[in-house]
PDB file of C-alpha atoms and ligand atoms in Angstrom:
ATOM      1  CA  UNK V   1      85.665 161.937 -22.406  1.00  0.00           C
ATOM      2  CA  UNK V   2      84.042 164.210 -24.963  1.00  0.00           C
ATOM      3  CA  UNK V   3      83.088 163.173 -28.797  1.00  0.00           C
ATOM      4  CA  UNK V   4      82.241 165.331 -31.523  1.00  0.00           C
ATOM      5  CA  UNK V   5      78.620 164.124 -31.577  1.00  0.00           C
ATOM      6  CA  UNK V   6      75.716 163.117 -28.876  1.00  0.00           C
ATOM      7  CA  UNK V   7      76.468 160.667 -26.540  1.00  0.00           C
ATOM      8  CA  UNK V   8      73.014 160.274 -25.225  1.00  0.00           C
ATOM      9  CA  UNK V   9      71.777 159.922 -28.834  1.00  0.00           C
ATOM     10  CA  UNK V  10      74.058 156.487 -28.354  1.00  0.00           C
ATOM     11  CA  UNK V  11      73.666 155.465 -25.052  1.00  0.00           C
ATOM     12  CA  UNK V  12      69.952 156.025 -23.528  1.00  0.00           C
ATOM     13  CA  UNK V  13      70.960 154.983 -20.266  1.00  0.00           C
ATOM     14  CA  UNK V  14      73.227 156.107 -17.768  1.00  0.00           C
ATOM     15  CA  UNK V  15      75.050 152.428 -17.363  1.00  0.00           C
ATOM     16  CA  UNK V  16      74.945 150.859 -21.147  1.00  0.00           C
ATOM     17  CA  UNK V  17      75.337 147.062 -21.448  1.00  0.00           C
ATOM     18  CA  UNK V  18      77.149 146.229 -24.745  1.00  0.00           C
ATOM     19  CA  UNK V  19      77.579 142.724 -26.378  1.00  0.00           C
ATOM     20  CA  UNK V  20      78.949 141.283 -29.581  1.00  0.00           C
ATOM     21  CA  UNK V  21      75.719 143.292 -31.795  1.00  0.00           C
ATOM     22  CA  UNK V  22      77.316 146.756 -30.003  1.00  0.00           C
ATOM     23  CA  UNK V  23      73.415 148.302 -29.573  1.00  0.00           C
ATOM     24  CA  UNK V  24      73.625 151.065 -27.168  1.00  0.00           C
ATOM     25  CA  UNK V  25      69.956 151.141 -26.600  1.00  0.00           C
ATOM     26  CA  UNK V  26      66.410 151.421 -28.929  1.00  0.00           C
ATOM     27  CA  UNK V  27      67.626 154.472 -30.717  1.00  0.00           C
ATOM     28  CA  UNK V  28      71.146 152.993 -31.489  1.00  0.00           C
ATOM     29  CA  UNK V  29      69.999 149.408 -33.164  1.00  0.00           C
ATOM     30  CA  UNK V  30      69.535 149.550 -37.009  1.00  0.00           C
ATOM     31  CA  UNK V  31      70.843 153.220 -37.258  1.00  0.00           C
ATOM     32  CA  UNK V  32      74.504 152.300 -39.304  1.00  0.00           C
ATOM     33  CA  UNK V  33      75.575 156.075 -38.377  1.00  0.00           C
ATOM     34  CA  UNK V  34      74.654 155.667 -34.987  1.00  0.00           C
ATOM     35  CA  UNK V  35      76.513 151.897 -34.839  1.00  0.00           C
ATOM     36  CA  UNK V  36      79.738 154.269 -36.314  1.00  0.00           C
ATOM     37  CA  UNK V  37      79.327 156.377 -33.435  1.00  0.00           C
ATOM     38  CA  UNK V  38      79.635 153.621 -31.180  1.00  0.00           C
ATOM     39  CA  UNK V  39      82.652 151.675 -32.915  1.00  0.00           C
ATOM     40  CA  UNK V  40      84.318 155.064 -32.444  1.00  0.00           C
ATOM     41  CA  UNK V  41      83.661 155.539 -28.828  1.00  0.00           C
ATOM     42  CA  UNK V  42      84.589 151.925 -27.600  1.00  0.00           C
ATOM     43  CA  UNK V  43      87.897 152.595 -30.168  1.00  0.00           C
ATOM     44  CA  UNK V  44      88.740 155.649 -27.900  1.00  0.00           C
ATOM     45  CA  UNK V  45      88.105 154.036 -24.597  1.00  0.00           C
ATOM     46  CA  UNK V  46      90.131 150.977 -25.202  1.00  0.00           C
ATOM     47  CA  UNK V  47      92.882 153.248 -26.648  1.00  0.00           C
ATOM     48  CA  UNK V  48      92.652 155.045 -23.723  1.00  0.00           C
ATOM     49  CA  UNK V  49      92.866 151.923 -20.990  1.00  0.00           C
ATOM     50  CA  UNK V  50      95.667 150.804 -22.592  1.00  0.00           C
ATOM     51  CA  UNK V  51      97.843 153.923 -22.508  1.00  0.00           C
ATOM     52  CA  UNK V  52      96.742 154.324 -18.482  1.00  0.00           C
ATOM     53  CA  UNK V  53      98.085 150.503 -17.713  1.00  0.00           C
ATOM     54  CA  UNK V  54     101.172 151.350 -20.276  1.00  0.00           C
ATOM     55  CA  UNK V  55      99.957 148.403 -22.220  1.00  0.00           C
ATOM     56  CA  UNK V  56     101.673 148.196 -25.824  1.00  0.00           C
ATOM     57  CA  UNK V  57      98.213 147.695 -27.575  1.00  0.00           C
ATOM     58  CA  UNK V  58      94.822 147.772 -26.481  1.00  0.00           C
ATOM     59  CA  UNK V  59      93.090 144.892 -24.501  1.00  0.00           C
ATOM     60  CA  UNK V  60      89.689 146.328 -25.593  1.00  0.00           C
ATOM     61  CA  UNK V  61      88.139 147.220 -29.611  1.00  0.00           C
ATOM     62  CA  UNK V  62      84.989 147.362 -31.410  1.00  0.00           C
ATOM     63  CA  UNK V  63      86.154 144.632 -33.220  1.00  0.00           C
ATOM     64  CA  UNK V  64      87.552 142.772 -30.302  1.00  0.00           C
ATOM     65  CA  UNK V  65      83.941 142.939 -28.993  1.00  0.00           C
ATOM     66  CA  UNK V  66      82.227 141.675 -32.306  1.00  0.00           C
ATOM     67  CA  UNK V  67      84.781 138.962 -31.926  1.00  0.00           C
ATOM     68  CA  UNK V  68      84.194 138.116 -28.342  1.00  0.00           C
ATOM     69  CA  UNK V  69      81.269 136.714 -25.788  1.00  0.00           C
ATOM     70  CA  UNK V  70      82.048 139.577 -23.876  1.00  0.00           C
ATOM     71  CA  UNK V  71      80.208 142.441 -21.917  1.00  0.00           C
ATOM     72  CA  UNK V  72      81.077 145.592 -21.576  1.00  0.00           C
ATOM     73  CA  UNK V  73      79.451 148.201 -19.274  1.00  0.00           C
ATOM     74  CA  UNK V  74      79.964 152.084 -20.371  1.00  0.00           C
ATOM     75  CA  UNK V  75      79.037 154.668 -17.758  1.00  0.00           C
ATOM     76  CA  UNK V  76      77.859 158.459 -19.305  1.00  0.00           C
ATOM     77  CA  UNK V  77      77.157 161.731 -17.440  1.00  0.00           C
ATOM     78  CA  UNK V  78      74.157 162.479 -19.767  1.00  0.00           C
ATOM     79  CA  UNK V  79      73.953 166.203 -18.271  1.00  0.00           C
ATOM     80  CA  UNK V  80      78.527 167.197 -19.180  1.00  0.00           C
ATOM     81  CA  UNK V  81      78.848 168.652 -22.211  1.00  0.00           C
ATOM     82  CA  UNK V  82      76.140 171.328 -23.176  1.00  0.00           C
ATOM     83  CA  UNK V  83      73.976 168.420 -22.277  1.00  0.00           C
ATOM     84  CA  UNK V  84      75.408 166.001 -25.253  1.00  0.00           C
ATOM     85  CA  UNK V  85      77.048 164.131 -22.417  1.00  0.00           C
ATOM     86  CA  UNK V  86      80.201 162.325 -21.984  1.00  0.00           C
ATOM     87  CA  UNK V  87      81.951 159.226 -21.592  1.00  0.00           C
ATOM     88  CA  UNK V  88      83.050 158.483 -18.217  1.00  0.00           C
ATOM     89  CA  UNK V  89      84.587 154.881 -18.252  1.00  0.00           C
ATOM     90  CA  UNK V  90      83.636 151.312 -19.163  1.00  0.00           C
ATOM     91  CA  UNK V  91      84.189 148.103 -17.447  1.00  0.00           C
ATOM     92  CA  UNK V  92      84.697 144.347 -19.681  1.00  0.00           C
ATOM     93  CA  UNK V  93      83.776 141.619 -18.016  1.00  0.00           C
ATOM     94  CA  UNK V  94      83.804 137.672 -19.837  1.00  0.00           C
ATOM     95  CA  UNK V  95      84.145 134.197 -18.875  1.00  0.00           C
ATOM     96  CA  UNK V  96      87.304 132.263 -19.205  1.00  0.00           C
ATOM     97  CA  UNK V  97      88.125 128.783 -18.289  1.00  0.00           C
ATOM     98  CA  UNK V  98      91.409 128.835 -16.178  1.00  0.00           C
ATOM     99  CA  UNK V  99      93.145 126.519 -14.306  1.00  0.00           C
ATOM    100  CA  UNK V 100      93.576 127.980 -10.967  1.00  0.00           C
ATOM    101  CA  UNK V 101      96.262 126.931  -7.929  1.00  0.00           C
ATOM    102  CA  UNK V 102      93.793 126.553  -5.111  1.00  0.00           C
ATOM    103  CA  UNK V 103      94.345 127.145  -1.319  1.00  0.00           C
ATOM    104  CA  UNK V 104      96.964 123.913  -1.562  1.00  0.00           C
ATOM    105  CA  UNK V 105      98.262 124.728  -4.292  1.00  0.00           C
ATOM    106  CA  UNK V 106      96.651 121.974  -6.230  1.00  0.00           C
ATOM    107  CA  UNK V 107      95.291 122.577 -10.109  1.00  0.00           C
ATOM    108  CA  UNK V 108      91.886 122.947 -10.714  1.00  0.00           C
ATOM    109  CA  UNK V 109      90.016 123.936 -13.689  1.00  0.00           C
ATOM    110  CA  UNK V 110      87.209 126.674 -13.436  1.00  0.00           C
ATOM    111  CA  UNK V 111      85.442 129.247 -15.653  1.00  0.00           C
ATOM    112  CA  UNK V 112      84.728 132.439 -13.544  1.00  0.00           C
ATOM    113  CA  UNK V 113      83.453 135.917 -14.782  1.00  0.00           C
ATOM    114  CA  UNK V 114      86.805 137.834 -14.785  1.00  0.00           C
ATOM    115  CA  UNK V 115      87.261 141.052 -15.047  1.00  0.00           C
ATOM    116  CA  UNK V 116      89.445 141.807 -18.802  1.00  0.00           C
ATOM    117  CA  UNK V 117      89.507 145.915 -18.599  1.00  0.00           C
ATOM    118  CA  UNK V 118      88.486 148.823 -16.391  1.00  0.00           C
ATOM    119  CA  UNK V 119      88.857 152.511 -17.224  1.00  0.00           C
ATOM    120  CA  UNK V 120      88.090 155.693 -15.775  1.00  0.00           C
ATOM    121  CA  UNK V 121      88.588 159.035 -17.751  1.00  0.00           C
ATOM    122  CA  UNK V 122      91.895 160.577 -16.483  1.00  0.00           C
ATOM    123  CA  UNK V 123      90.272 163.468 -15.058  1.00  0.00           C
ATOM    124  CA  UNK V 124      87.059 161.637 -13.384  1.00  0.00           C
ATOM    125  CA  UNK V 125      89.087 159.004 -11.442  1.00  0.00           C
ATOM    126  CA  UNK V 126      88.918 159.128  -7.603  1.00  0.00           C
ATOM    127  CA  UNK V 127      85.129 160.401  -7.790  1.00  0.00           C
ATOM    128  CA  UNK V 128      83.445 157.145  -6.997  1.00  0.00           C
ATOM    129  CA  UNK V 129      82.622 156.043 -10.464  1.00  0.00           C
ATOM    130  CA  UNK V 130      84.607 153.025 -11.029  1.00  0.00           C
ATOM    131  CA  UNK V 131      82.535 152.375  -7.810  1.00  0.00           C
ATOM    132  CA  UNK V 132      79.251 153.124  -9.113  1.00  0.00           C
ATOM    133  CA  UNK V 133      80.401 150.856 -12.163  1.00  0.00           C
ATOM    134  CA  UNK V 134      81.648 148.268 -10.453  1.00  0.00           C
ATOM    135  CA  UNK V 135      78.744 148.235  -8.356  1.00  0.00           C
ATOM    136  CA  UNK V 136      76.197 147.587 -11.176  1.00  0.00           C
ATOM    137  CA  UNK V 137      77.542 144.678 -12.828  1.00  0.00           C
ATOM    138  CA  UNK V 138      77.940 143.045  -9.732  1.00  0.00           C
ATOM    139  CA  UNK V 139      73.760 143.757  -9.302  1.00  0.00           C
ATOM    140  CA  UNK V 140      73.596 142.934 -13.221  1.00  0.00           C
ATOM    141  CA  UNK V 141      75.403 139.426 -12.568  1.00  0.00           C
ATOM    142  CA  UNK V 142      74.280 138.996  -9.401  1.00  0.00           C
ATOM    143  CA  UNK V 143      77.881 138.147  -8.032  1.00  0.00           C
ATOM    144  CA  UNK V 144      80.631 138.489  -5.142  1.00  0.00           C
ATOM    145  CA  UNK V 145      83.371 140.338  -6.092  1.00  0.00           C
ATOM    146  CA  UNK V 146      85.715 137.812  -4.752  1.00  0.00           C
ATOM    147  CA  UNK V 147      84.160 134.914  -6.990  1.00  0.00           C
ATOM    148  CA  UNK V 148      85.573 136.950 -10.049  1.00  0.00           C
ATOM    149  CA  UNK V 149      89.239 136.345 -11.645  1.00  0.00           C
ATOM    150  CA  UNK V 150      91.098 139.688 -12.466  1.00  0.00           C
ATOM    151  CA  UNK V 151      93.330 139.593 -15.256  1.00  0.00           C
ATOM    152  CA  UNK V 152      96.574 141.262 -14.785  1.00  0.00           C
ATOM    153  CA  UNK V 153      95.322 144.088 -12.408  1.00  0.00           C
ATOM    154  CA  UNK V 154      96.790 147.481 -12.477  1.00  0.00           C
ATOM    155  CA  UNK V 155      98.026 149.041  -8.893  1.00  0.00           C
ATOM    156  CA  UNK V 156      95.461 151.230  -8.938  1.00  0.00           C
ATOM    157  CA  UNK V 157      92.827 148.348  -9.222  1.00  0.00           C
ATOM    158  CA  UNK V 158      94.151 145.989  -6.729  1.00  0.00           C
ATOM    159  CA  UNK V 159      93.951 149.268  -4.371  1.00  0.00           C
ATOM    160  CA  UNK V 160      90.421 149.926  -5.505  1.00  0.00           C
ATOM    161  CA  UNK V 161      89.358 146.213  -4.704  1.00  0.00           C
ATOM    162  CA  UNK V 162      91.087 146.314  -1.023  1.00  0.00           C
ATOM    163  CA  UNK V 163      89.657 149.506  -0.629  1.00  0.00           C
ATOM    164  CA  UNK V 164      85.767 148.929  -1.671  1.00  0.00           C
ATOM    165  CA  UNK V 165      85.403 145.355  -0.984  1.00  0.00           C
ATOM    166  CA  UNK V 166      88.032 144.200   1.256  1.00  0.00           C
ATOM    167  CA  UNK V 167      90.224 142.097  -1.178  1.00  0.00           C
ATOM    168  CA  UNK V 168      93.402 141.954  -0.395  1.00  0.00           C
ATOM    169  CA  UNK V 169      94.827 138.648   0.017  1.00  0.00           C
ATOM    170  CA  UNK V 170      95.292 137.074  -3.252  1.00  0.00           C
ATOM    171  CA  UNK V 171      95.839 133.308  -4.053  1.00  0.00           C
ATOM    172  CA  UNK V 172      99.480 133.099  -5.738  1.00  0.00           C
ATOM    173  CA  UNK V 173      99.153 131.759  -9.278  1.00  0.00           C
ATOM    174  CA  UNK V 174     101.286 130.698 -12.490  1.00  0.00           C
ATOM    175  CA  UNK V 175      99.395 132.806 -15.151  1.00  0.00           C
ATOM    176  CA  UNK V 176      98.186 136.438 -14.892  1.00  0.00           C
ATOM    177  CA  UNK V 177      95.009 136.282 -13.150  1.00  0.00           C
ATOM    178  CA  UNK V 178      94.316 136.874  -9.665  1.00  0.00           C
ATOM    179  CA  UNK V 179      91.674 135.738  -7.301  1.00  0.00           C
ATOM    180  CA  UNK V 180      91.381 136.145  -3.715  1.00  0.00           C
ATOM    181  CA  UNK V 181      90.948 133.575  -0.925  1.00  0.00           C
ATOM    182  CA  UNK V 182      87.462 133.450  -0.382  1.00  0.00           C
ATOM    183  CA  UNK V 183      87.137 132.323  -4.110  1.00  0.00           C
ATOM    184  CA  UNK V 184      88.235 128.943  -2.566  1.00  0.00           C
ATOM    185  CA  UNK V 185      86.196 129.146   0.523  1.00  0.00           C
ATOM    186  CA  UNK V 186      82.684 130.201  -1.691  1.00  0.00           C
ATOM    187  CA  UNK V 187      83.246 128.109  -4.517  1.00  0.00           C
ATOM    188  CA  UNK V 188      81.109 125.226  -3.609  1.00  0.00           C
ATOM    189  CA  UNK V 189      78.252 126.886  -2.228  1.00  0.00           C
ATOM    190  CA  UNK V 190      78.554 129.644  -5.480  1.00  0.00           C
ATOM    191  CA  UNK V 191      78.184 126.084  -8.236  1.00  0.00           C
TER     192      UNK V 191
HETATM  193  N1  ACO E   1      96.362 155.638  -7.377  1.00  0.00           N
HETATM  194  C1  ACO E   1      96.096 154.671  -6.496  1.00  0.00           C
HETATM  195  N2  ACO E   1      94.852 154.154  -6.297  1.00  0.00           N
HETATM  196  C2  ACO E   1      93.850 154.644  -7.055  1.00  0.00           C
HETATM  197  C3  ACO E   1      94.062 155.644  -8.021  1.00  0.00           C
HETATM  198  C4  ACO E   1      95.385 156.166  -8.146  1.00  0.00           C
HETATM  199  N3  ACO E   1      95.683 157.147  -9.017  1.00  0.00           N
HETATM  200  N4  ACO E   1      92.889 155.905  -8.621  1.00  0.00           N
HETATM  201  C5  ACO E   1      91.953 155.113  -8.043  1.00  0.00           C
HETATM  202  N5  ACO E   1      92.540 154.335  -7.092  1.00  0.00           N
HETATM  203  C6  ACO E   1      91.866 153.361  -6.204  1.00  0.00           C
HETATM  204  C7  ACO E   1      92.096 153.782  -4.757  1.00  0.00           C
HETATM  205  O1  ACO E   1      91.867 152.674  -3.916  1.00  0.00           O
HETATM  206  C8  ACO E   1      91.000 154.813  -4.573  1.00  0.00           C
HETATM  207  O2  ACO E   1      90.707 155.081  -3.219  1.00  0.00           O
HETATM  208  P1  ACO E   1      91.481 156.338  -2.503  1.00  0.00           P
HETATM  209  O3  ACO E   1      91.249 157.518  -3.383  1.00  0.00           O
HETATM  210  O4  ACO E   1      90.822 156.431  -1.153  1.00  0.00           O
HETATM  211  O5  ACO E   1      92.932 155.941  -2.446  1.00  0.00           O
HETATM  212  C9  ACO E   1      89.848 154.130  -5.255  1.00  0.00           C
HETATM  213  O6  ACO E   1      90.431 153.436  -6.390  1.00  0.00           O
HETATM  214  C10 ACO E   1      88.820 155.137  -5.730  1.00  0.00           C
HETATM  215  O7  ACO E   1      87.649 154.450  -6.107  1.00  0.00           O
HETATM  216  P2  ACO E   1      86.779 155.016  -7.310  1.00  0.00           P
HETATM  217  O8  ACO E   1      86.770 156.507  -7.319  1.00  0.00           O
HETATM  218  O9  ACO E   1      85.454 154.319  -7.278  1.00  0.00           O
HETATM  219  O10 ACO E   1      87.631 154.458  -8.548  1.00  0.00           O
HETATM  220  P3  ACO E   1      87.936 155.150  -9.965  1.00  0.00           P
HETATM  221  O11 ACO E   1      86.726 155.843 -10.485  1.00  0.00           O
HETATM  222  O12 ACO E   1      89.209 155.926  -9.893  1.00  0.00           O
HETATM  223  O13 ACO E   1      88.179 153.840 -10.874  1.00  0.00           O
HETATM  224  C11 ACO E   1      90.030 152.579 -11.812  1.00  0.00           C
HETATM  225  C12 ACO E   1      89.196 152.906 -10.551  1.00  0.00           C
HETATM  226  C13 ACO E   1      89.115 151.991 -12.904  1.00  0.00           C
HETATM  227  C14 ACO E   1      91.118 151.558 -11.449  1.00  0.00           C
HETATM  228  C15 ACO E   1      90.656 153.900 -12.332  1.00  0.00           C
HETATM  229  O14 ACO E   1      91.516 154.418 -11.370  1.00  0.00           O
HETATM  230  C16 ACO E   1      91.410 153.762 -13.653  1.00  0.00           C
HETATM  231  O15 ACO E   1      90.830 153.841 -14.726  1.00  0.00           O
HETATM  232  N6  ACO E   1      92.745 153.585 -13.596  1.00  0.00           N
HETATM  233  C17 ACO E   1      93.586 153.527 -14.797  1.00  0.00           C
HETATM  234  C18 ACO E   1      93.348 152.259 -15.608  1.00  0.00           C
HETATM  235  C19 ACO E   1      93.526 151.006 -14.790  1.00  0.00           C
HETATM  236  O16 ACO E   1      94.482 150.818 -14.061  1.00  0.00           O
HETATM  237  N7  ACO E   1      92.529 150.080 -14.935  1.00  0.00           N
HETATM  238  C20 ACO E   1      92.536 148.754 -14.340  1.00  0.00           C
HETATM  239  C21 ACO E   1      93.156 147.827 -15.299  1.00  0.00           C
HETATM  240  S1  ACO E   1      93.362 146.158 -14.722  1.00  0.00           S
HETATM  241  C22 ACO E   1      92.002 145.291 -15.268  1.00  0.00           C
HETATM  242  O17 ACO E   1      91.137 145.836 -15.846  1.00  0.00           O
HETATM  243  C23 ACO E   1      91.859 143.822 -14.953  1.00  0.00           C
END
């Protein structure tokens, strides 16, 4: 995803971590044009998501961020673009407290890091970035994959979880979210 200014001007390293202040990196934080940049970019990218997952409006804004204790990890190719770089995806991750149908189908209330929105750029997907994405906020959090909560996963991401980290069978629940069996299994020793 290209932008008509530089990207690694914005984001200083390859996987940005972005909170409620939206500070790419040193250069980015006090720089209002620079912030403007940003606002613009996490715009386009939740714009984006939501038209790939035919969502009516997007799940993910600069002002959704301000709003929200979330994180959200943006990937760049510094090198694309005449060496301005580009955008490649992001990934929002935030706790929620949920109340989850366990293994026997009994209530219980939890607050795991779930996964809120994923996007690759159209053209980059199937390259092994969501991967490499994926991959580094699981390092950043320290975490399983299957101690997370997915809300309302696309196709293509419940393929991309059985595929890369083997989940695939998923605890039937009453709201949107999905977690897999060893969620259950791992809680205890994961508290
Ligand atoms: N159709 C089916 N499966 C797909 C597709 C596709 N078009 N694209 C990726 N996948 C899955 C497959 O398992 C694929 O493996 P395969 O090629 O051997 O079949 C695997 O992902 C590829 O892994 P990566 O290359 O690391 O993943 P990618 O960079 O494509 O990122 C992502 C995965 C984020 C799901 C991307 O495809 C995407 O942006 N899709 C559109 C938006 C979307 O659905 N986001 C998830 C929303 S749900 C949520 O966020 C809770």
């Amino acid at each position: 995803m290209e932008f008509p200014f530089d990207i690694n001007q914005l984001f200083s390293e390859r996987v940005s971590v972005l909170d409620q202040t939206l500070v790419g990196g040193r250069k980015s934080a006090g720089r209002p044009d620079l912030q403007a940049h940003i606002v613009t970019v996490i715009d386009e990218l939740g714009r984006a998501s939501a038209k790939a997952q035919h969502l009516p409006a997007p799940i993910t804004s600069a002002s959704k961020m301000q709003s929200q204790r979330h994180q959200l990890y943006l990937l760049k190719d510094g090198e694309s673009n005449g060496g301005r770089g580009v955008v490649v995806g992001f990934l929002k991750v935030g706790y929620k407290k949920l109340f989850l149908l366990d293994l026997q189908g009994v209530h219980i209330e939890v607050e795991p890091l779930c996964v809120l929105d994923f996007y690759i750029a159209e053209n980059l997907q199937r390259h092994g970035y969501g991967m490499e994405l994926f991959d580094f906020m699981l390092q950043h959090k320290n975490l399983e994959p299957v101690l997370m909560a997915y809300d309302r996963p696309s196709p293509k991401f419940l393929s991309f979880l059985a595929k890369h980290y083997c989940l695939t069978q998923s605890v039937p629940q009453v709201n949107n979210f999905v977690v897999f069996e060893g969620f259950f299994f791992n809680r205890s020793a994961a508290q």
